[in-house]
Short mmCIF file of C-alpha atoms in Angstrom, two decimals:
data_model
loop_
_atom_site.label_atom_id
_atom_site.label_comp_id
_atom_site.label_asym_id
_atom_site.label_seq_id
_atom_site.Cartn_x
_atom_site.Cartn_y
_atom_site.Cartn_z
CA MET A 1 27.04 27.53 9.46
CA ILE A 2 23.47 27.43 10.79
CA LEU A 3 22.24 26.14 7.30
CA GLU A 4 24.58 23.05 7.55
CA THR A 5 23.63 22.36 10.83
CA LEU A 6 19.97 22.27 10.04
CA LYS A 7 20.57 20.27 6.91
CA ARG A 8 22.49 17.69 9.15
CA ARG A 9 19.51 17.50 11.45
CA ILE A 10 17.16 16.76 8.78
CA ASP A 11 19.40 14.20 7.43
CA ASP A 12 20.07 12.49 10.72
CA SER A 13 16.66 12.82 12.09
CA ALA A 14 15.61 9.30 11.29
CA GLU A 15 18.46 7.84 13.42
CA ILE A 16 17.77 10.25 16.42
CA ALA A 17 14.39 9.39 16.38
CA LYS A 18 15.19 5.74 16.47
CA GLY A 19 17.59 6.02 19.33
CA MET A 20 15.05 8.15 21.20
CA SER A 21 12.22 5.57 20.69
CA SER A 22 14.15 2.26 21.30
CA ASP A 23 15.73 0.07 24.06
CA SER A 24 19.24 -0.58 24.36
CA PHE A 25 18.52 -3.77 22.15
CA GLY A 26 17.18 -1.68 19.35
CA ARG A 27 13.54 -2.85 20.00
CA SER A 28 11.20 -0.14 19.37
CA PHE A 29 9.18 0.96 22.54
CA TYR A 30 5.49 0.15 22.61
CA SER A 31 3.28 3.17 22.13
CA ARG A 32 1.47 4.54 25.05
CA PRO A 33 -2.17 5.24 24.85
CA ILE A 34 -1.63 9.21 24.33
CA PHE A 35 0.40 8.30 21.19
CA LEU A 36 -2.78 6.89 19.54
CA LYS A 37 -4.48 10.14 20.18
CA VAL A 38 -1.51 12.15 18.54
CA GLN A 39 -1.56 9.80 15.71
CA GLU A 40 -5.35 10.77 15.24
CA TYR A 41 -4.51 14.60 15.29
CA VAL A 42 -1.83 13.91 12.41
CA ARG A 43 -4.29 11.80 10.43
CA ASN A 44 -7.17 14.34 10.52
CA PHE A 45 -4.77 17.05 9.53
CA LYS A 46 -3.50 14.88 6.58
CA ASN A 47 -6.76 14.26 5.45
CA GLY A 48 -8.12 17.89 5.77
CA LEU A 49 -10.15 17.36 8.84
CA ALA A 50 -10.21 19.24 12.15
CA SER A 51 -8.12 22.10 11.01
CA ASP A 52 -8.35 23.68 14.40
CA LYS A 53 -6.43 20.73 15.85
CA ARG A 54 -3.00 21.49 14.23
CA TRP A 55 -0.99 22.73 17.06
CA ILE A 56 -0.59 20.17 19.83
CA ILE A 57 1.23 21.06 23.01
CA MET A 58 2.16 18.20 25.18
CA LEU A 59 3.07 19.09 28.91
CA GLY A 60 4.43 17.06 31.84
CA LEU A 61 7.06 16.55 34.38
CA ARG A 62 10.54 16.24 33.12
CA GLY A 63 11.30 12.70 32.21
CA VAL A 64 7.84 11.11 31.76
CA GLY A 65 8.40 10.51 28.15
CA LYS A 66 7.52 13.52 25.99
CA SER A 67 10.50 13.24 23.91
CA THR A 68 9.82 9.72 23.15
CA ILE A 69 6.42 10.39 21.96
CA LEU A 70 7.76 13.16 19.62
CA ALA A 71 10.25 10.77 18.18
CA GLN A 72 7.61 8.18 17.48
CA THR A 73 5.57 10.80 15.92
CA TYR A 74 8.48 11.46 13.56
CA THR A 75 9.04 7.86 12.63
CA HIS A 76 4.95 7.60 11.98
CA LEU A 77 5.32 10.66 9.63
CA ILE A 78 8.20 9.17 7.66
CA LYS A 79 6.36 5.64 7.40
CA SER A 80 3.16 7.25 6.18
CA GLY A 81 4.97 8.84 3.20
CA VAL A 82 5.96 12.30 4.39
CA LYS A 83 9.25 13.39 3.12
CA LYS A 84 12.09 14.09 5.58
CA GLU A 85 12.55 17.47 4.20
CA HIS A 86 8.96 18.37 5.05
CA ILE A 87 9.64 17.64 8.92
CA LEU A 88 11.51 19.65 10.93
CA TYR A 89 12.33 18.05 14.27
CA PHE A 90 14.53 19.35 16.82
CA SER A 91 14.93 20.29 20.49
CA VAL A 92 15.02 23.92 21.33
CA ASP A 93 17.67 23.49 24.09
CA GLN A 94 20.06 21.76 21.82
CA ILE A 95 20.11 24.48 19.32
CA GLU A 96 20.41 27.13 21.82
CA VAL A 97 23.51 25.30 23.06
CA SER A 98 24.71 25.76 19.45
CA GLY A 99 24.31 29.46 19.88
CA TYR A 100 21.08 29.66 17.82
CA SER A 101 17.49 30.72 18.82
CA LEU A 102 14.24 29.33 17.72
CA VAL A 103 13.63 32.20 15.46
CA ASP A 104 17.06 31.57 13.95
CA TYR A 105 16.33 28.03 13.27
CA LEU A 106 12.82 28.66 11.68
CA ASN A 107 14.07 31.45 9.45
CA VAL A 108 17.02 29.12 8.11
CA TYR A 109 14.26 26.05 7.62
CA GLU A 110 12.41 28.76 5.30
CA LYS A 111 15.65 29.48 3.46
CA TYR A 112 16.33 25.64 3.10
CA LEU A 113 12.53 25.16 1.61
CA ASP A 114 13.33 27.99 -0.79
CA LYS A 115 9.99 29.31 -0.45
CA SER A 116 8.12 31.87 1.90
CA PHE A 117 6.31 30.07 4.87
CA GLY A 118 3.14 32.03 3.57
CA THR A 119 3.25 30.53 -0.17
CA ILE A 120 4.18 26.79 0.83
CA LYS A 121 1.51 24.42 -0.72
CA ASP A 122 2.85 21.29 0.91
CA GLN A 123 1.99 20.06 4.46
CA ILE A 124 5.07 20.85 6.80
CA TYR A 125 5.26 19.16 10.19
CA PHE A 126 7.10 20.88 12.94
CA LEU A 127 8.15 18.89 15.89
CA ILE A 128 9.65 20.91 18.52
CA ASP A 129 11.23 19.55 22.01
CA GLU A 130 11.82 21.52 25.22
CA THR A 131 9.75 24.44 24.13
CA GLN A 132 10.00 26.10 27.54
CA SER A 133 13.79 26.84 26.88
CA GLU A 134 12.65 29.72 24.55
CA LYS A 135 11.23 32.63 26.60
CA ASN A 136 9.06 33.86 23.72
CA TRP A 137 7.85 30.35 22.52
CA GLY A 138 4.39 31.35 22.48
CA LYS A 139 4.59 34.48 20.21
CA ILE A 140 7.13 32.61 17.87
CA LEU A 141 5.04 29.54 17.37
CA LYS A 142 1.71 31.65 17.15
CA THR A 143 3.28 33.53 14.28
CA LEU A 144 4.36 30.23 12.85
CA TYR A 145 0.84 28.76 13.11
CA ASP A 146 -0.75 31.77 11.53
CA ARG A 147 1.50 32.08 8.61
CA ASN A 148 0.16 28.94 6.88
CA LYS A 149 -2.90 26.40 7.37
CA LYS A 150 -0.42 23.80 5.93
CA PHE A 151 1.48 23.73 9.02
CA PHE A 152 1.25 21.09 11.80
CA ILE A 153 3.00 21.99 15.15
CA PHE A 154 3.56 19.61 17.55
CA SER A 155 5.66 21.02 20.51
CA THR A 156 6.47 19.64 24.19
CA GLY A 157 7.69 21.30 27.24
CA SER A 158 7.24 21.37 31.28
CA SER A 159 4.03 21.84 32.97
CA ALA A 160 4.66 25.68 33.27
CA LEU A 161 4.03 26.29 29.63
CA GLU A 162 0.15 26.06 30.10
CA LEU A 163 0.58 28.78 32.61
CA GLN A 164 2.54 30.96 30.22
CA ALA A 165 0.37 30.61 27.48
CA SER A 166 -1.45 33.43 26.19
CA PRO A 167 -5.14 33.76 25.17
CA ASP A 168 -3.78 33.85 21.36
CA VAL A 169 -1.96 30.64 22.28
CA ALA A 170 -4.84 28.81 23.95
CA ARG A 171 -7.22 29.63 21.23
CA ARG A 172 -5.11 28.03 18.54
CA SER A 173 -3.42 25.04 20.50
CA THR A 174 -4.51 21.74 22.01
CA PHE A 175 -3.13 20.91 25.30
CA GLU A 176 -2.46 17.20 26.19
CA LYS A 177 -1.02 16.12 29.44
CA LEU A 178 1.58 13.17 29.87
CA TYR A 179 1.80 11.70 33.18
CA PRO A 180 4.20 9.20 34.99
CA LEU A 181 3.68 5.73 33.94
CA SER A 182 0.55 3.63 34.96
CA PHE A 183 1.42 0.17 36.12
CA PRO A 184 0.21 -1.13 32.82
CA GLU A 185 2.51 1.18 30.90
CA TYR A 186 5.20 0.11 33.21
CA ARG A 187 4.71 -3.47 32.41
CA MET A 188 4.37 -2.52 28.56
CA ILE A 189 7.74 -0.90 28.58
CA LYS A 190 9.75 -3.37 30.94
CA ASN A 191 8.15 -6.62 29.67
CA ARG A 192 6.56 -5.95 26.46
CA SER A 193 3.27 -7.27 28.27
CA LEU A 194 -0.17 -5.66 27.27
CA ALA A 195 -3.17 -5.73 29.55
CA LYS A 196 -6.57 -6.89 28.12
CA LYS A 197 -8.27 -4.23 26.09
CA GLY A 198 -11.14 -2.75 28.03
CA LEU A 199 -9.93 -4.16 31.44
CA LYS A 200 -8.89 -0.61 32.68
CA ALA A 201 -12.34 0.99 31.68
CA ALA A 202 -14.29 -1.90 33.33
CA ILE A 203 -12.36 -1.50 36.56
CA GLU A 204 -12.89 2.25 36.83
CA ASN A 205 -16.70 2.05 35.69
CA ALA A 206 -17.11 -0.38 38.52
CA LEU A 207 -15.26 1.58 41.15
CA TYR A 208 -16.52 5.18 40.39
CA PHE A 209 -19.76 4.86 38.34
CA SER A 210 -21.77 2.25 40.37
CA GLU A 211 -25.08 3.33 41.84
CA ASN A 212 -24.04 1.90 45.25
CA ALA A 213 -21.45 -0.28 46.81
CA ILE A 214 -23.32 -3.66 46.17
CA GLU A 215 -23.33 -2.87 42.48
CA CYS A 216 -19.61 -1.68 42.77
CA HIS A 217 -18.82 -5.16 44.56
CA THR A 218 -20.82 -7.22 41.86
CA ARG A 219 -19.01 -5.54 38.90
CA LEU A 220 -15.74 -6.19 40.26
CA GLN A 221 -16.41 -9.75 41.00
CA ALA A 222 -17.56 -10.26 37.42
CA ILE A 223 -13.98 -9.24 36.20
CA GLU A 224 -11.88 -10.71 38.93
CA ALA A 225 -10.86 -13.66 36.82
CA GLU A 226 -9.59 -11.19 34.06
CA VAL A 227 -7.77 -9.37 36.79
CA ASP A 228 -6.24 -12.40 38.25
CA ASN A 229 -5.17 -13.65 34.82
CA TYR A 230 -3.32 -10.26 34.31
CA TRP A 231 -1.36 -10.94 37.56
CA SER A 232 -0.55 -14.46 36.96
CA ASP A 233 2.83 -14.39 35.69
CA ILE A 234 3.87 -11.13 37.83
CA SER A 235 6.21 -11.51 40.81
CA GLU A 236 4.86 -10.34 44.19
CA ASN A 237 7.54 -7.50 44.47
CA GLU A 238 6.83 -6.00 41.01
CA ARG A 239 4.25 -3.39 42.47
CA GLU A 240 6.98 -2.44 45.14
CA LYS A 241 9.72 -1.96 42.41
CA TYR A 242 6.82 0.24 40.30
CA LEU A 243 6.34 2.61 43.29
CA MET A 244 10.02 2.87 43.98
CA THR A 245 11.47 3.50 40.37
CA GLY A 246 9.19 2.24 37.52
CA MET A 247 7.04 5.38 37.03
CA PHE A 248 9.54 7.15 34.69
CA PRO A 249 10.62 5.45 31.13
CA PHE A 250 14.08 6.48 31.80
CA THR A 251 14.18 4.60 35.16
CA VAL A 252 12.28 1.36 34.12
CA GLN A 253 15.30 -0.55 32.91
CA TYR A 254 17.61 0.26 35.73
CA VAL A 255 18.70 -2.75 37.34
CA ASN A 256 20.22 -0.92 40.48
CA PRO A 257 17.71 1.31 42.16
CA GLU A 258 20.49 3.54 43.44
CA SER A 259 21.21 4.85 39.81
CA ALA A 260 17.46 5.58 39.30
CA PHE A 261 17.31 7.30 42.62
CA THR A 262 20.11 9.46 41.65
CA GLN A 263 18.64 10.44 38.24
CA LEU A 264 15.47 11.28 39.84
CA ASN A 265 17.01 13.66 42.32
CA SER A 266 18.67 15.32 39.12
CA VAL A 267 15.17 15.81 37.62
CA ILE A 268 14.04 17.30 40.74
CA ASP A 269 16.98 19.83 40.77
CA LYS A 270 16.16 20.66 37.10
CA ILE A 271 12.56 21.46 38.05
CA ILE A 272 13.78 23.68 40.87
CA ASN A 273 16.40 25.43 38.88
CA ASP A 274 14.75 25.77 35.56
CA ASP A 275 11.10 25.05 35.55
CA LEU A 276 10.10 27.22 38.61
CA ARG A 277 11.63 30.38 37.01
CA ALA A 278 8.62 30.15 34.21
CA ILE A 279 6.13 30.15 37.15
CA LYS A 280 7.37 32.64 39.53
CA SER A 281 10.45 34.61 40.26
CA PHE A 282 12.36 33.78 43.49
CA GLU A 283 15.31 35.35 45.14
CA PRO A 284 18.43 33.15 44.81
CA GLU A 285 18.26 32.68 48.54
CA THR A 286 14.96 31.15 48.27
CA VAL A 287 15.85 28.82 45.34
CA GLU A 288 18.67 27.49 47.45
CA LYS A 289 16.37 26.52 49.94
CA ILE A 290 13.59 24.90 47.95
CA LYS A 291 15.28 21.49 47.93
CA SER A 292 15.18 21.48 51.66
CA ILE A 293 11.28 22.06 51.74
CA ILE A 294 11.01 19.03 49.16
CA VAL A 295 13.13 16.97 51.52
CA TYR A 296 11.06 17.95 54.40
CA LEU A 297 7.86 16.78 52.72
CA SER A 298 9.42 13.34 51.82
CA ASP A 299 8.01 11.66 55.14
CA LYS A 300 4.83 13.67 55.36
CA ASP A 301 1.63 14.73 53.52
CA VAL A 302 -0.32 17.13 55.75
CA ILE A 303 1.96 19.99 56.72
CA SER A 304 2.12 23.19 58.54
CA ILE A 305 3.41 25.74 56.13
CA VAL A 306 4.33 28.08 59.19
CA LYS A 307 6.34 25.35 60.89
CA MET A 308 8.11 24.12 57.63
CA ALA A 309 9.09 27.85 56.83
CA GLY A 310 10.53 28.18 60.33
CA LEU A 311 12.36 25.08 60.09
CA VAL A 312 14.09 25.94 56.64
CA GLY A 313 14.53 29.74 57.48
CA MET A 314 11.87 31.22 55.20
CA HIS A 315 9.02 33.59 55.56
CA PRO A 316 5.66 32.06 55.57
CA ILE A 317 4.58 33.71 52.69
CA THR A 318 7.44 32.91 50.71
CA ALA A 319 6.99 29.26 51.50
CA THR A 320 3.28 29.33 50.55
CA ASN A 321 4.47 30.88 47.11
CA VAL A 322 7.03 28.15 46.92
CA MET A 323 4.34 25.45 47.48
CA GLU A 324 2.06 26.81 44.88
CA ALA A 325 4.90 27.04 42.27
CA LEU A 326 5.87 23.34 43.03
CA THR A 327 2.12 22.38 42.55
CA LYS A 328 1.86 24.43 39.13
CA ALA A 329 4.96 22.74 38.04
CA GLU A 330 3.04 19.27 39.07
CA LEU A 331 5.84 18.07 41.18
CA LEU A 332 3.33 17.96 43.89
CA ILE A 333 -0.30 17.51 43.93
CA LYS A 334 -2.40 19.77 46.50
CA VAL A 335 -5.44 17.97 48.18
CA PRO A 336 -7.31 20.83 49.74
CA PRO A 337 -9.50 20.17 52.88
CA LEU A 338 -13.11 19.65 52.76
CA GLY A 339 -15.13 22.03 55.29
CA SER A 340 -17.52 20.74 57.72
CA SER A 341 -20.58 21.46 55.39
CA SER A 342 -22.10 18.74 53.40
CA SER A 343 -21.68 20.87 50.42
CA LYS A 344 -19.64 19.14 47.93
CA ILE A 345 -17.31 22.15 47.05
CA LYS A 346 -17.16 24.13 50.30
CA LYS A 347 -13.77 24.09 51.71
CA VAL A 348 -12.03 25.49 55.17
CA ARG A 349 -8.77 27.12 55.70
CA LYS A 350 -6.86 24.14 57.23
CA ALA A 351 -3.53 22.47 56.14
CA ALA A 352 -3.79 20.97 52.78
CA LYS A 353 -2.26 17.77 51.74
CA PHE A 354 0.86 17.91 49.61
CA LEU A 355 1.49 14.43 47.70
CA PHE A 356 4.06 13.80 45.07
CA MET A 357 3.01 13.34 41.37
CA SER A 358 5.13 10.22 41.39
CA PRO A 359 5.90 8.19 44.53
CA ASN A 360 9.26 7.56 42.68
CA MET A 361 10.24 11.10 43.75
CA ARG A 362 9.46 10.56 47.44
CA ALA A 363 11.33 7.32 47.44
CA ALA A 364 14.59 9.00 45.93
CA LEU A 365 14.45 11.54 48.22
CA ALA A 366 14.04 9.40 51.33
CA LYS A 367 17.12 7.28 49.87
CA VAL A 368 19.56 9.92 48.89
CA TYR A 369 18.68 12.28 51.92
CA SER A 370 18.87 9.11 54.29
CA ILE A 371 15.16 9.88 55.48
CA LYS A 372 14.74 6.19 55.57
CA ALA A 373 17.36 3.47 54.65
CA ASP A 374 14.75 1.54 53.06
CA PRO A 375 12.40 3.96 51.30
CA TYR A 376 9.58 1.22 51.21
CA GLU A 377 9.12 1.83 54.73
CA LEU A 378 7.31 4.82 53.52
CA LYS A 379 4.91 2.49 51.95
CA GLY A 380 1.69 4.21 53.20
CA TYR A 381 2.89 7.75 51.76
CA LEU A 382 3.92 6.09 48.43
CA LEU A 383 0.56 4.53 48.00
CA GLU A 384 -0.99 7.83 48.76
CA ASP A 385 0.97 9.45 46.07
CA PHE A 386 0.10 6.52 43.55
CA ALA A 387 -3.72 7.15 44.45
CA ALA A 388 -3.48 10.96 44.22
CA LEU A 389 -1.79 10.60 40.60
CA HIS A 390 -4.49 8.36 39.74
CA PHE A 391 -7.22 10.50 40.73
CA TYR A 392 -5.38 13.57 39.24
CA ARG A 393 -4.95 11.80 35.89
CA GLU A 394 -8.20 10.54 35.63
CA PHE A 395 -10.37 13.19 37.37
CA VAL A 396 -8.92 16.39 38.27
CA GLY A 397 -6.65 17.06 35.36
CA ARG A 398 -9.62 16.51 32.95
CA GLY A 399 -11.90 18.40 34.79
CA ARG A 400 -14.13 15.36 35.81
CA GLY A 401 -13.77 15.65 39.46
CA ILE A 402 -12.57 17.30 42.82
CA LEU A 403 -10.39 15.61 44.95
CA THR A 404 -10.23 16.71 48.83
CA TYR A 405 -9.91 15.18 52.24
CA ASP A 406 -11.72 15.21 55.60
CA THR A 407 -9.72 16.98 58.20
CA THR A 408 -11.50 15.50 61.04
CA GLU A 409 -9.48 12.75 62.94
CA ASN A 410 -10.09 9.17 62.20
CA ARG A 411 -11.61 9.88 58.59
CA ALA A 412 -10.77 8.47 55.10
CA ASP A 413 -7.74 9.72 52.98
CA PHE A 414 -9.62 11.20 50.14
CA ILE A 415 -13.01 12.51 49.16
CA LEU A 416 -13.60 12.09 45.50
CA ASP A 417 -16.52 14.24 44.23
CA ILE A 418 -17.27 13.18 40.48
CA VAL A 419 -18.70 15.98 38.07
CA SER A 420 -22.64 15.02 37.92
CA GLY A 421 -21.75 11.79 39.51
CA ASN A 422 -20.77 10.07 42.95
CA ARG A 423 -19.30 11.45 46.07
CA LEU A 424 -17.05 8.50 47.19
CA ALA A 425 -15.10 8.24 50.49
CA ILE A 426 -11.59 6.53 49.64
CA GLU A 427 -8.98 5.00 52.15
CA ILE A 428 -5.70 3.65 51.24
CA GLY A 429 -4.83 1.34 53.86
CA ASN A 430 -5.44 -2.06 55.74
CA LYS A 431 -8.91 -3.54 55.97
CA GLU A 432 -10.03 -2.81 59.61
CA LYS A 433 -8.76 0.71 60.15
CA GLY A 434 -9.68 1.68 56.52
CA VAL A 435 -13.29 0.58 56.65
CA THR A 436 -13.89 2.54 60.14
CA GLN A 437 -12.33 5.58 58.49
CA VAL A 438 -14.43 5.48 55.51
CA TRP A 439 -17.66 4.90 57.66
CA ASN A 440 -17.09 7.87 59.58
CA THR A 441 -16.47 9.82 56.52
CA LEU A 442 -19.39 8.32 54.34
CA GLU A 443 -21.87 9.27 56.98
CA GLU A 444 -20.82 12.82 57.99
CA ARG A 445 -20.02 13.88 54.46
CA LYS A 446 -22.96 12.19 52.91
CA CYS A 447 -21.14 10.16 50.37
CA ASP A 448 -22.80 7.68 48.06
CA TYR A 449 -20.57 4.76 49.00
CA GLY A 450 -16.83 4.09 50.27
CA ILE A 451 -13.90 2.34 48.92
CA VAL A 452 -10.95 0.85 50.84
CA ILE A 453 -7.71 0.02 48.75
CA ASN A 454 -6.02 -2.64 50.52
CA GLN A 455 -4.16 -6.28 50.35
CA ASP A 456 -7.10 -8.09 51.28
CA ARG A 457 -9.50 -9.94 49.32
CA LEU A 458 -12.43 -8.20 47.41
CA SER A 459 -15.42 -7.79 49.91
CA ILE A 460 -18.06 -5.85 51.12
CA CYS A 461 -18.85 -4.59 54.67
CA GLU A 462 -21.77 -5.73 56.74
CA LYS A 463 -23.47 -2.41 56.16
CA GLN A 464 -23.34 -2.89 52.55
CA THR A 465 -21.70 0.59 52.04
CA VAL A 466 -17.97 0.01 51.88
CA VAL A 467 -16.08 -2.13 49.40
CA SER A 468 -12.66 -3.35 49.97
CA VAL A 469 -10.77 -3.50 46.79
CA PRO A 470 -7.46 -5.17 46.60
CA HIS A 471 -4.37 -3.55 44.97
CA LYS A 472 -4.66 -5.97 42.15
CA PHE A 473 -7.72 -3.99 40.76
CA PHE A 474 -6.52 -0.39 41.77
CA PHE A 475 -3.13 -0.76 39.90
CA LEU A 476 -4.95 -1.49 36.80
CA ALA A 477 -7.31 1.34 36.96
#
């Protein structure tokens, strides 16, 4: 029975992959930048290069597009001449529904090939989705990896997988993070529109790696025409749509935002009920209250955990553990406070900021739980979420920087310390208030220069230390 199930899966894999990587009109999705990296891993493996890069583990929030990348990889392999019999492409949660385990499926595939895994001379590709559904995934895939150097494994799962990985798994595998869509990726999927190659890098180099504010301003001026050209055919409310419902591939095509909000809340529920269990074991009564905590956060950033715990009826220590688990699951981004010292890494015991990995999550909670009739009334928080995701994706998650905030009143929203680079004070807000806040942080915290992200024109302050950067730049960085 299981052998017949596996045979059907192998025969149907091409159609399944096509369905996972095409829109409702049958048009293939454009490839996100990370897929090019996966292609490079595959190409090097096929050519006998980089033999230590033959187990790729892609992590990320539910719904960010990991399954699509896996499907595109299957199609790429077939087009490059790999036989369908040499690709095992499946989802662990689906075979478990059929009553089979990951070990069962791998064992029957070995029988299907009619050779012991250890003696196979052909290159074999294992494309495995939803790996977190198998409790012992690490041991099982490590054993598979060790059995034959002709095996290439590409597995996906929730962000918690990295925490579960043993040292043996970590030594053998390469972790890749997939984040919610950037604005150019959103436009690529929705409108099949591509940004000019190199524009993102030019903006980031100007913003974060200039010698001072004057150079930052000058470099941004030099590329402003290219930026304006990108936005020339984009409606004024497109950024609003993106912040509300446009950061997950499955929500981009929704015409009705209410449907997107409903689906996003379902994703949050799955994170609570499934993913958190892989991080920490909570009592059932605690799990029931976690959604209340997340809803409580939907119109806040800096919180008192003691106060929040009291409101939801939870012990403060338990509430602290819940917040840490939600951060490790990457539903939330924790931005710790910076201390009064001018040291770049010294922190103090004050309330942390907790921002959502995607502003879409905050907007969905605000709407479904009636925090706001119009979630865009939370625009300030949505923009902070977007900025935190950007800094996490480009710096913190890559080990390239540290993100904190200044706890003193009337200070900038963020302090970004780039490894072996600049310390920047960054404010997400309107021009006048933002510049004042950045000035205060800049002087007190000895920053190299300041940035205010706003809707105004590109400009530099009288002191030549703070650059006001319009959204049109930041959304492309």
